[in-house]
């Protein structure tokens, strides 16, 4: 232990547990790679203003959760609390959206920062993998993204998650609905902050998790009953495409992302084994966001899945990921000459893609065998002066305990053959 500890609400990912996280990130990315999504990486911080506009001034993220600071040069920056605003900013800045390129399909994976009250599944530094399809209005893209996330979760072996789906309408039908909702909400018994929200962001009130509020929301007007014909048709198509692909979803008329530039399709992946932090991922359409950032009209849709909560969901379901062993071959040299020979063998194996490790520091046989056992290696290779004088190394099968001499020159090939078999 040193004097220092990880900051409150953060965690270190240490081996062996870190392998799970990496495997989850890769499993989420894999379906995206097969669907034409290109990898994008953006800075860990951006101008505060980007998030104020791109996430929304009235959201918890911007008002309470953002790590904002001023640089020595006087710039107002914030650690990124989410990915969409940055990705859209970068795509616009890089001109990815130019002629004939649409949709621009991108995926990302990284760390995000929110000043939250830390608890299980809710951290101040966490990881997301996300995907965005920019510049196209087509129910097939919305459906595609939901299908790809579903595919990722399935490939991980998750079963008891649910997909909640809703439509938020668009600029034509939402304003009238918004006003109807405001009228309803103004008649309720709500606290000061929530009343303020009715003016700025009334849809968000529907998302209030407090029982006292939820009770009063029974009977609230729902957007599904106020969709215009276009939005209704669009939503029906998304639902039909999902159904045709066998992706089960639940209509949740109260599911919201309450900002003006969020439109139409909105969805969330929830897992019931996670207690109150039940959302493992979420997303939706944000047709007005590009214009909010000063860009051209660029109707888009995307999602972000939480890596941490996905790992917790796997644990809750008792799913063990089939992780390949980190070490397949462990080499134990006894003496200086053997060191050179086995170091060379290990290097050769690694070049051939075999995970191989080495007993460093001139450790004795007993300690080295313990390390070999801990490493999970399927084979150890031991060599001493006498073995080398006979031109062999001792190859030991760690499972059966069987040990055979193998000529030095054939050792690498023999190991590769056995590991393949
Ligand atoms: P919540 O309602 O739980 O606060 P959110 O709506 O703020 O979630 P999004 O902004 O949609 O979450 O982010 C997408 C996903 O990122 C979430 O579903 C969750 O899995 C993950 N996530 C969000 N905030 C955190 C956090 N503080 N710690 C860990 N994971 C998080
Ligand atoms: Mg949140």
Short mmCIF file of C-alpha atoms and ligand atoms in Angstrom, two decimals:
data_model
loop_
_atom_site.label_atom_id
_atom_site.label_comp_id
_atom_site.label_asym_id
_atom_site.label_seq_id
_atom_site.Cartn_x
_atom_site.Cartn_y
_atom_site.Cartn_z
CA UNK A 1 0.00 0.00 0.00
CA UNK A 2 1.19 3.46 -0.77
CA UNK A 3 0.00 6.71 0.73
CA UNK A 4 -2.36 7.11 -2.20
CA UNK A 5 -5.70 5.60 -3.03
CA UNK A 6 -7.83 5.72 -6.16
CA UNK A 7 -10.16 8.76 -6.01
CA UNK A 8 -13.61 8.24 -4.55
CA UNK A 9 -16.03 6.59 -6.96
CA UNK A 10 -13.28 5.24 -9.22
CA UNK A 11 -11.76 1.78 -9.49
CA UNK A 12 -8.68 0.18 -10.87
CA UNK A 13 -9.11 -2.64 -13.31
CA UNK A 14 -6.59 -5.24 -12.26
CA UNK A 15 -5.81 -8.63 -13.70
CA UNK A 16 -7.33 -11.15 -13.68
CA UNK A 17 -10.69 -9.32 -13.35
CA UNK A 18 -9.70 -6.81 -16.03
CA UNK A 19 -9.95 -9.57 -18.64
CA UNK A 20 -13.71 -9.63 -18.20
CA UNK A 21 -13.97 -5.93 -18.98
CA UNK A 22 -11.81 -6.26 -22.03
CA UNK A 23 -13.83 -9.25 -23.24
CA UNK A 24 -17.07 -7.32 -22.76
CA UNK A 25 -15.77 -4.33 -24.71
CA UNK A 26 -14.68 -6.63 -27.51
CA UNK A 27 -17.96 -8.54 -27.54
CA UNK A 28 -19.92 -5.30 -27.87
CA UNK A 29 -17.64 -4.05 -30.63
CA UNK A 30 -17.66 -7.30 -32.64
CA UNK A 31 -21.17 -7.00 -34.14
CA UNK A 32 -20.52 -3.33 -34.99
CA UNK A 33 -17.41 -4.28 -36.94
CA UNK A 34 -19.51 -6.63 -39.07
CA UNK A 35 -22.02 -3.87 -39.81
CA UNK A 36 -19.82 -1.18 -41.29
CA UNK A 37 -19.14 0.89 -38.18
CA UNK A 38 -15.73 2.58 -38.16
CA UNK A 39 -13.74 3.14 -34.98
CA UNK A 40 -13.56 6.70 -33.68
CA UNK A 41 -11.58 8.12 -30.79
CA UNK A 42 -12.03 11.63 -29.45
CA UNK A 43 -10.34 13.55 -26.61
CA UNK A 44 -11.15 12.81 -22.99
CA UNK A 45 -12.14 16.45 -22.55
CA UNK A 46 -13.98 18.98 -24.65
CA UNK A 47 -15.24 22.52 -24.27
CA UNK A 48 -17.90 22.76 -21.54
CA UNK A 49 -20.16 24.44 -24.05
CA UNK A 50 -20.26 21.34 -26.29
CA UNK A 51 -21.80 19.28 -23.50
CA UNK A 52 -24.03 22.09 -22.28
CA UNK A 53 -25.55 22.15 -25.75
CA UNK A 54 -25.06 18.56 -26.79
CA UNK A 55 -26.33 16.91 -23.61
CA UNK A 56 -28.63 19.70 -22.52
CA UNK A 57 -28.43 22.57 -20.02
CA UNK A 58 -31.25 21.17 -17.94
CA UNK A 59 -29.98 17.60 -17.59
CA UNK A 60 -28.53 16.16 -14.40
CA UNK A 61 -25.37 15.41 -16.35
CA UNK A 62 -24.71 19.08 -17.10
CA UNK A 63 -26.11 20.69 -13.97
CA UNK A 64 -24.70 18.29 -11.38
CA UNK A 65 -22.44 15.63 -12.77
CA UNK A 66 -19.90 17.33 -15.01
CA UNK A 67 -16.24 17.69 -14.13
CA UNK A 68 -15.70 21.18 -15.49
CA UNK A 69 -12.55 23.22 -15.05
CA UNK A 70 -10.67 26.18 -16.38
CA UNK A 71 -7.24 25.66 -17.90
CA UNK A 72 -4.22 27.87 -17.27
CA UNK A 73 -4.91 29.32 -20.70
CA UNK A 74 -8.43 30.30 -19.65
CA UNK A 75 -10.34 27.65 -21.62
CA UNK A 76 -13.46 26.21 -20.03
CA UNK A 77 -13.25 22.44 -20.46
CA UNK A 78 -15.02 19.39 -19.07
CA UNK A 79 -14.10 15.74 -18.80
CA UNK A 80 -16.45 13.98 -21.18
CA UNK A 81 -19.58 12.68 -19.42
CA UNK A 82 -20.82 10.83 -22.51
CA UNK A 83 -19.85 10.11 -26.10
CA UNK A 84 -22.47 11.33 -28.54
CA UNK A 85 -21.74 15.07 -28.48
CA UNK A 86 -18.01 14.50 -28.99
CA UNK A 87 -18.53 12.00 -31.79
CA UNK A 88 -20.87 14.32 -33.65
CA UNK A 89 -18.50 17.25 -33.10
CA UNK A 90 -15.60 15.23 -34.47
CA UNK A 91 -17.54 13.91 -37.45
CA UNK A 92 -18.64 17.43 -38.40
CA UNK A 93 -15.17 18.87 -37.84
CA UNK A 94 -13.59 16.07 -39.90
CA UNK A 95 -16.14 16.52 -42.67
CA UNK A 96 -17.18 12.86 -42.52
CA UNK A 97 -20.74 13.79 -43.36
CA UNK A 98 -19.94 15.13 -46.83
CA UNK A 99 -21.67 14.03 -49.99
CA UNK A 100 -22.55 10.41 -50.49
CA UNK A 101 -21.11 9.30 -47.16
CA UNK A 102 -24.33 8.96 -45.27
CA UNK A 103 -24.95 7.35 -42.96
CA UNK A 104 -21.61 7.83 -41.23
CA UNK A 105 -21.44 4.84 -38.93
CA UNK A 106 -19.04 5.06 -36.01
CA UNK A 107 -18.27 3.16 -32.83
CA UNK A 108 -16.21 4.08 -29.81
CA UNK A 109 -15.00 2.66 -26.54
CA UNK A 110 -13.63 4.63 -23.65
CA UNK A 111 -13.78 6.20 -20.21
CA UNK A 112 -16.43 8.69 -19.15
CA UNK A 113 -16.66 10.87 -16.05
CA UNK A 114 -19.61 11.97 -13.98
CA UNK A 115 -19.63 13.43 -10.51
CA UNK A 116 -22.26 11.10 -9.06
CA UNK A 117 -22.99 9.54 -5.70
CA UNK A 118 -20.90 6.37 -5.98
CA UNK A 119 -22.59 3.03 -5.44
CA UNK A 120 -22.55 -0.38 -7.05
CA UNK A 121 -22.88 0.11 -10.80
CA UNK A 122 -22.56 3.89 -10.50
CA UNK A 123 -19.08 5.34 -10.57
CA UNK A 124 -17.39 8.64 -11.20
CA UNK A 125 -15.21 7.06 -13.84
CA UNK A 126 -16.78 4.33 -15.94
CA UNK A 127 -16.57 2.72 -19.35
CA UNK A 128 -18.91 2.73 -22.29
CA UNK A 129 -18.91 1.28 -25.76
CA UNK A 130 -21.09 3.28 -28.09
CA UNK A 131 -22.29 3.43 -31.68
CA UNK A 132 -23.73 6.23 -33.77
CA UNK A 133 -25.24 6.28 -37.27
CA UNK A 134 -25.22 9.86 -38.52
CA UNK A 135 -27.15 11.53 -41.27
CA UNK A 136 -29.94 9.13 -42.15
CA UNK A 137 -33.57 8.85 -41.25
CA UNK A 138 -34.54 5.27 -41.86
CA UNK A 139 -36.22 2.88 -39.43
CA UNK A 140 -33.83 0.17 -40.63
CA UNK A 141 -30.90 2.01 -39.03
CA UNK A 142 -32.70 2.36 -35.71
CA UNK A 143 -33.57 -1.34 -35.84
CA UNK A 144 -30.03 -2.26 -36.90
CA UNK A 145 -28.52 -0.58 -33.85
CA UNK A 146 -30.90 -2.28 -31.45
CA UNK A 147 -30.29 -5.63 -33.14
CA UNK A 148 -26.51 -5.17 -32.91
CA UNK A 149 -26.67 -4.40 -29.19
CA UNK A 150 -28.95 -7.37 -28.66
CA UNK A 151 -26.53 -9.55 -30.62
CA UNK A 152 -23.65 -8.35 -28.43
CA UNK A 153 -25.49 -9.18 -25.22
CA UNK A 154 -26.53 -12.55 -26.58
CA UNK A 155 -23.00 -13.40 -27.63
CA UNK A 156 -21.90 -12.69 -24.07
CA UNK A 157 -24.49 -15.18 -22.82
CA UNK A 158 -26.76 -12.65 -21.13
CA UNK A 159 -30.38 -13.71 -21.04
CA UNK A 160 -32.48 -11.78 -18.57
CA UNK A 161 -32.20 -8.30 -20.00
CA UNK A 162 -35.15 -6.48 -21.49
CA UNK A 163 -35.35 -3.95 -24.28
CA UNK A 164 -37.68 -1.04 -23.57
CA UNK A 165 -38.84 0.89 -26.60
CA UNK A 166 -40.70 4.14 -27.17
CA UNK A 167 -41.07 6.97 -29.65
CA UNK A 168 -40.74 10.61 -28.63
CA UNK A 169 -42.36 12.04 -31.72
CA UNK A 170 -40.78 14.87 -33.67
CA UNK A 171 -40.94 18.64 -34.19
CA UNK A 172 -44.41 18.32 -35.64
CA UNK A 173 -46.20 16.29 -32.99
CA UNK A 174 -44.14 16.82 -29.89
CA UNK A 175 -44.85 20.50 -29.17
CA UNK A 176 -48.59 19.88 -28.80
CA UNK A 177 -47.97 16.83 -26.66
CA UNK A 178 -45.47 18.76 -24.57
CA UNK A 179 -48.06 21.44 -23.84
CA UNK A 180 -50.69 18.84 -22.92
CA UNK A 181 -48.21 17.17 -20.59
CA UNK A 182 -47.27 20.48 -19.01
CA UNK A 183 -50.92 21.22 -18.26
CA UNK A 184 -51.26 17.84 -16.59
CA UNK A 185 -48.03 18.19 -14.58
CA UNK A 186 -48.87 21.68 -13.33
CA UNK A 187 -51.88 20.19 -11.56
CA UNK A 188 -49.72 17.84 -9.47
CA UNK A 189 -48.22 18.25 -6.03
CA UNK A 190 -44.51 18.53 -6.84
CA UNK A 191 -41.43 20.09 -5.27
CA UNK A 192 -39.84 23.32 -6.46
CA UNK A 193 -37.11 21.70 -8.60
CA UNK A 194 -39.55 19.38 -10.34
CA UNK A 195 -41.91 22.27 -11.02
CA UNK A 196 -39.07 24.13 -12.69
CA UNK A 197 -38.46 21.04 -14.80
CA UNK A 198 -42.03 21.21 -16.07
CA UNK A 199 -41.13 24.45 -17.86
CA UNK A 200 -37.75 23.41 -19.23
CA UNK A 201 -37.97 19.70 -19.73
CA UNK A 202 -41.41 18.25 -18.93
CA UNK A 203 -40.81 14.85 -20.55
CA UNK A 204 -38.07 14.22 -18.07
CA UNK A 205 -40.59 14.37 -15.22
CA UNK A 206 -42.12 11.16 -16.58
CA UNK A 207 -38.79 9.51 -15.84
CA UNK A 208 -38.84 10.48 -12.13
CA UNK A 209 -38.00 7.41 -10.07
CA UNK A 210 -39.52 8.63 -6.78
CA UNK A 211 -42.57 6.71 -5.63
CA UNK A 212 -44.38 9.88 -4.51
CA UNK A 213 -44.04 11.28 -8.02
CA UNK A 214 -44.70 8.02 -9.84
CA UNK A 215 -48.02 7.61 -8.06
CA UNK A 216 -49.20 10.97 -9.36
CA UNK A 217 -48.11 10.18 -12.89
CA UNK A 218 -50.70 7.45 -13.39
CA UNK A 219 -53.00 8.90 -15.97
CA UNK A 220 -50.40 11.28 -17.42
CA UNK A 221 -50.88 11.86 -21.16
CA UNK A 222 -48.54 9.61 -23.12
CA UNK A 223 -46.70 10.50 -26.32
CA UNK A 224 -47.82 7.28 -28.05
CA UNK A 225 -51.33 8.67 -28.10
CA UNK A 226 -50.13 11.92 -29.67
CA UNK A 227 -47.79 10.79 -32.45
CA UNK A 228 -48.32 12.25 -35.91
CA UNK A 229 -48.88 9.83 -38.80
CA UNK A 230 -45.25 9.95 -39.94
CA UNK A 231 -43.89 9.24 -36.49
CA UNK A 232 -46.39 6.48 -35.95
CA UNK A 233 -45.49 4.84 -39.29
CA UNK A 234 -41.79 5.20 -38.57
CA UNK A 235 -42.18 3.65 -35.14
CA UNK A 236 -44.27 0.79 -36.47
CA UNK A 237 -41.56 0.01 -38.98
CA UNK A 238 -38.89 -0.12 -36.31
CA UNK A 239 -41.07 -2.46 -34.28
CA UNK A 240 -41.82 -4.66 -37.29
CA UNK A 241 -38.14 -4.95 -38.22
CA UNK A 242 -37.24 -5.96 -34.66
CA UNK A 243 -40.03 -8.48 -34.53
CA UNK A 244 -39.06 -9.95 -37.89
CA UNK A 245 -35.54 -10.49 -36.54
CA UNK A 246 -36.83 -12.14 -33.41
CA UNK A 247 -35.69 -9.36 -31.10
CA UNK A 248 -38.16 -9.10 -28.24
CA UNK A 249 -38.93 -5.65 -26.84
CA UNK A 250 -41.44 -4.07 -24.51
CA UNK A 251 -43.31 -0.91 -25.39
CA UNK A 252 -42.64 1.54 -22.60
CA UNK A 253 -44.67 4.69 -23.19
CA UNK A 254 -42.94 6.42 -20.25
CA UNK A 255 -39.41 5.92 -21.48
CA UNK A 256 -37.98 9.36 -22.28
CA UNK A 257 -34.89 11.24 -23.21
CA UNK A 258 -36.33 14.59 -22.52
CA UNK A 259 -34.47 16.97 -24.78
CA UNK A 260 -35.83 18.83 -27.74
CA UNK A 261 -33.37 17.33 -30.16
CA UNK A 262 -34.09 13.76 -29.13
CA UNK A 263 -36.72 12.50 -31.50
CA UNK A 264 -38.66 9.39 -32.36
CA UNK A 265 -37.01 6.09 -31.44
CA UNK A 266 -35.77 5.84 -27.89
CA UNK A 267 -34.77 2.65 -26.08
CA UNK A 268 -33.08 1.27 -23.05
CA UNK A 269 -31.57 -2.08 -22.15
CA UNK A 270 -32.36 -3.00 -18.57
CA UNK A 271 -31.23 -5.91 -16.47
CA UNK A 272 -33.31 -6.94 -13.50
CA UNK A 273 -30.40 -8.42 -11.57
CA UNK A 274 -28.80 -5.04 -10.93
CA UNK A 275 -31.03 -3.41 -8.35
CA UNK A 276 -31.62 0.28 -8.85
CA UNK A 277 -28.78 0.67 -11.40
CA UNK A 278 -30.77 -1.45 -13.83
CA UNK A 279 -29.99 0.32 -17.12
CA UNK A 280 -27.10 -1.40 -18.85
CA UNK A 281 -27.42 0.75 -21.93
CA UNK A 282 -29.56 3.20 -23.74
CA UNK A 283 -29.94 5.22 -26.86
CA UNK A 284 -32.17 6.72 -29.44
CA UNK A 285 -32.62 9.16 -32.24
CA UNK A 286 -31.35 12.72 -31.98
CA UNK A 287 -32.38 14.35 -35.23
CA UNK A 288 -31.92 17.92 -34.00
CA UNK A 289 -28.54 17.63 -32.29
CA UNK A 290 -26.30 18.49 -35.24
CA UNK A 291 -28.12 21.78 -35.75
CA UNK A 292 -27.84 22.48 -32.01
CA UNK A 293 -24.08 22.24 -32.47
CA UNK A 294 -24.12 24.60 -35.43
CA UNK A 295 -23.95 21.83 -38.03
CA UNK A 296 -26.27 20.97 -40.92
CA UNK A 297 -29.42 18.90 -40.46
CA UNK A 298 -28.12 15.43 -39.74
CA UNK A 299 -30.76 13.07 -38.41
CA UNK A 300 -28.95 10.44 -36.37
CA UNK A 301 -29.37 7.57 -33.98
CA UNK A 302 -27.05 5.86 -31.53
CA UNK A 303 -26.57 4.04 -28.26
CA UNK A 304 -24.09 3.66 -25.45
CA UNK A 305 -23.73 0.50 -23.42
CA UNK A 306 -22.15 0.55 -19.98
CA UNK A 307 -19.26 -1.90 -19.71
CA UNK A 308 -19.27 -1.92 -15.90
CA UNK A 309 -22.93 -2.71 -15.57
CA UNK A 310 -22.70 -5.33 -18.30
CA UNK A 311 -19.98 -7.07 -16.27
CA UNK A 312 -22.22 -6.86 -13.19
CA UNK A 313 -25.12 -8.28 -15.21
CA UNK A 314 -22.95 -11.22 -16.26
CA UNK A 315 -22.07 -11.82 -12.62
CA UNK A 316 -25.72 -11.55 -11.61
CA UNK A 317 -26.59 -14.26 -14.14
CA UNK A 318 -23.61 -16.36 -13.18
CA UNK A 319 -22.24 -16.29 -16.72
CA UNK A 320 -18.58 -17.26 -17.00
CA UNK A 321 -17.02 -15.85 -20.15
CA UNK A 322 -14.93 -18.39 -22.04
CA UNK A 323 -11.67 -16.49 -21.66
CA UNK A 324 -8.65 -18.05 -23.36
CA UNK A 325 -5.74 -18.78 -20.99
CA UNK A 326 -3.35 -15.86 -20.65
CA UNK A 327 -0.38 -18.24 -20.76
CA UNK A 328 -0.20 -21.49 -22.70
CA UNK A 329 3.47 -22.31 -22.27
CA UNK A 330 5.69 -21.53 -19.31
CA UNK A 331 9.46 -21.88 -19.73
CA UNK A 332 11.74 -22.69 -16.82
CA UNK A 333 15.47 -22.48 -17.46
CA UNK A 334 17.86 -24.02 -14.98
CA UNK A 335 21.22 -22.34 -15.52
CA UNK A 336 22.67 -19.63 -17.75
CA UNK A 337 22.86 -21.61 -20.97
CA UNK A 338 19.28 -22.80 -20.66
CA UNK A 339 18.21 -19.20 -20.15
CA UNK A 340 19.41 -18.25 -23.60
CA UNK A 341 17.88 -21.29 -25.26
CA UNK A 342 14.47 -21.03 -23.57
CA UNK A 343 14.28 -17.25 -23.92
CA UNK A 344 14.71 -17.80 -27.62
CA UNK A 345 12.05 -20.54 -27.60
CA UNK A 346 9.61 -18.23 -25.80
CA UNK A 347 10.23 -15.44 -28.32
CA UNK A 348 9.65 -17.86 -31.22
CA UNK A 349 6.40 -19.11 -29.69
CA UNK A 350 5.14 -15.57 -29.11
CA UNK A 351 5.86 -14.65 -32.71
CA UNK A 352 3.77 -17.65 -33.73
CA UNK A 353 0.91 -16.34 -31.59
CA UNK A 354 1.35 -18.76 -28.70
CA UNK A 355 0.98 -17.09 -25.28
CA UNK A 356 4.25 -17.94 -23.57
CA UNK A 357 5.92 -16.79 -20.39
CA UNK A 358 9.28 -17.24 -18.79
CA UNK A 359 10.71 -17.75 -15.33
CA UNK A 360 12.79 -14.63 -14.79
CA UNK A 361 15.37 -13.85 -12.17
CA UNK A 362 17.07 -17.24 -12.05
CA UNK A 363 14.35 -18.67 -9.81
CA UNK A 364 14.76 -22.27 -8.59
CA UNK A 365 12.67 -25.14 -9.99
CA UNK A 366 10.20 -25.31 -7.10
CA UNK A 367 9.27 -21.63 -7.10
CA UNK A 368 9.16 -21.60 -10.88
CA UNK A 369 6.79 -24.58 -11.02
CA UNK A 370 4.48 -22.77 -8.63
CA UNK A 371 4.49 -19.75 -10.91
CA UNK A 372 3.83 -22.02 -13.88
CA UNK A 373 0.82 -23.48 -12.09
CA UNK A 374 -0.50 -20.04 -11.23
CA UNK A 375 -0.12 -18.92 -14.83
CA UNK A 376 -2.58 -21.57 -15.99
CA UNK A 377 -0.13 -22.77 -18.66
CA UNK A 378 -1.04 -26.02 -20.37
CA UNK A 379 2.64 -26.91 -20.81
CA UNK A 380 5.90 -26.13 -19.12
CA UNK A 381 9.26 -26.45 -20.76
CA UNK A 382 12.12 -27.16 -18.37
CA UNK A 383 15.77 -27.33 -19.43
CA UNK A 384 18.99 -27.77 -17.45
CA UNK A 385 22.64 -28.24 -18.43
CA UNK A 386 22.24 -31.97 -18.91
CA UNK A 387 19.17 -31.64 -21.14
CA UNK A 388 20.93 -29.16 -23.36
CA UNK A 389 24.01 -31.37 -23.56
CA UNK A 390 21.64 -33.99 -25.02
CA UNK A 391 20.06 -31.38 -27.27
CA UNK A 392 16.60 -31.60 -25.65
CA UNK A 393 14.19 -29.73 -23.41
CA UNK A 394 11.68 -31.40 -21.07
CA UNK A 395 8.13 -30.77 -22.12
CA UNK A 396 5.58 -31.31 -19.35
CA UNK A 397 1.84 -31.60 -19.87
CA UNK A 398 0.49 -29.77 -16.82
CA UNK A 399 -2.82 -31.58 -16.82
CA UNK A 400 -1.63 -35.18 -17.09
CA UNK A 401 1.74 -34.54 -15.44
CA UNK A 402 3.39 -36.50 -18.26
CA UNK A 403 6.89 -35.31 -19.18
CA UNK A 404 8.80 -36.06 -22.40
CA UNK A 405 12.13 -34.90 -23.82
CA UNK A 406 11.82 -33.03 -27.12
CA UNK A 407 14.74 -31.94 -29.34
CA UNK A 408 15.39 -28.20 -28.90
CA UNK A 409 14.97 -27.51 -32.59
CA UNK A 410 11.53 -29.16 -32.64
CA UNK A 411 10.17 -27.78 -29.37
CA UNK A 412 8.32 -24.79 -30.79
CA UNK A 413 6.64 -26.81 -33.51
CA UNK A 414 5.73 -29.62 -31.14
CA UNK A 415 4.12 -27.18 -28.71
CA UNK A 416 2.18 -25.45 -31.45
CA UNK A 417 0.98 -28.81 -32.71
CA UNK A 418 -0.15 -29.92 -29.26
CA UNK A 419 -1.89 -26.62 -28.47
CA UNK A 420 -3.75 -26.69 -31.76
CA UNK A 421 -4.86 -30.27 -31.21
P1 LIG B 1 -28.78 6.16 -15.09
O1 LIG B 1 -30.23 6.39 -15.31
O2 LIG B 1 -28.48 4.84 -14.45
O3 LIG B 1 -28.09 7.31 -14.42
P2 LIG B 1 -28.04 7.26 -17.62
O4 LIG B 1 -29.34 7.46 -18.30
O5 LIG B 1 -27.39 8.41 -16.96
O6 LIG B 1 -28.15 6.04 -16.56
P3 LIG B 1 -26.66 7.02 -20.12
O7 LIG B 1 -26.19 8.41 -20.10
O8 LIG B 1 -27.75 6.62 -21.04
O9 LIG B 1 -27.03 6.56 -18.62
O10 LIG B 1 -25.39 6.07 -20.35
C1 LIG B 1 -25.50 4.78 -20.97
C2 LIG B 1 -25.02 3.69 -20.03
O11 LIG B 1 -23.80 4.03 -19.40
C3 LIG B 1 -25.95 3.41 -18.86
O12 LIG B 1 -27.01 2.59 -19.25
C4 LIG B 1 -25.03 2.73 -17.89
O13 LIG B 1 -24.86 1.36 -18.21
C5 LIG B 1 -23.73 3.45 -18.11
N1 LIG B 1 -23.52 4.47 -17.08
C6 LIG B 1 -24.03 5.72 -17.02
N2 LIG B 1 -23.60 6.37 -15.93
C7 LIG B 1 -22.80 5.50 -15.26
C8 LIG B 1 -22.04 5.55 -14.06
N3 LIG B 1 -22.01 6.65 -13.31
N4 LIG B 1 -21.32 4.47 -13.68
C9 LIG B 1 -21.34 3.35 -14.43
N5 LIG B 1 -22.03 3.21 -15.57
C10 LIG B 1 -22.75 4.29 -15.99
MG1 LIG B 2 -27.33 9.09 -15.00
#
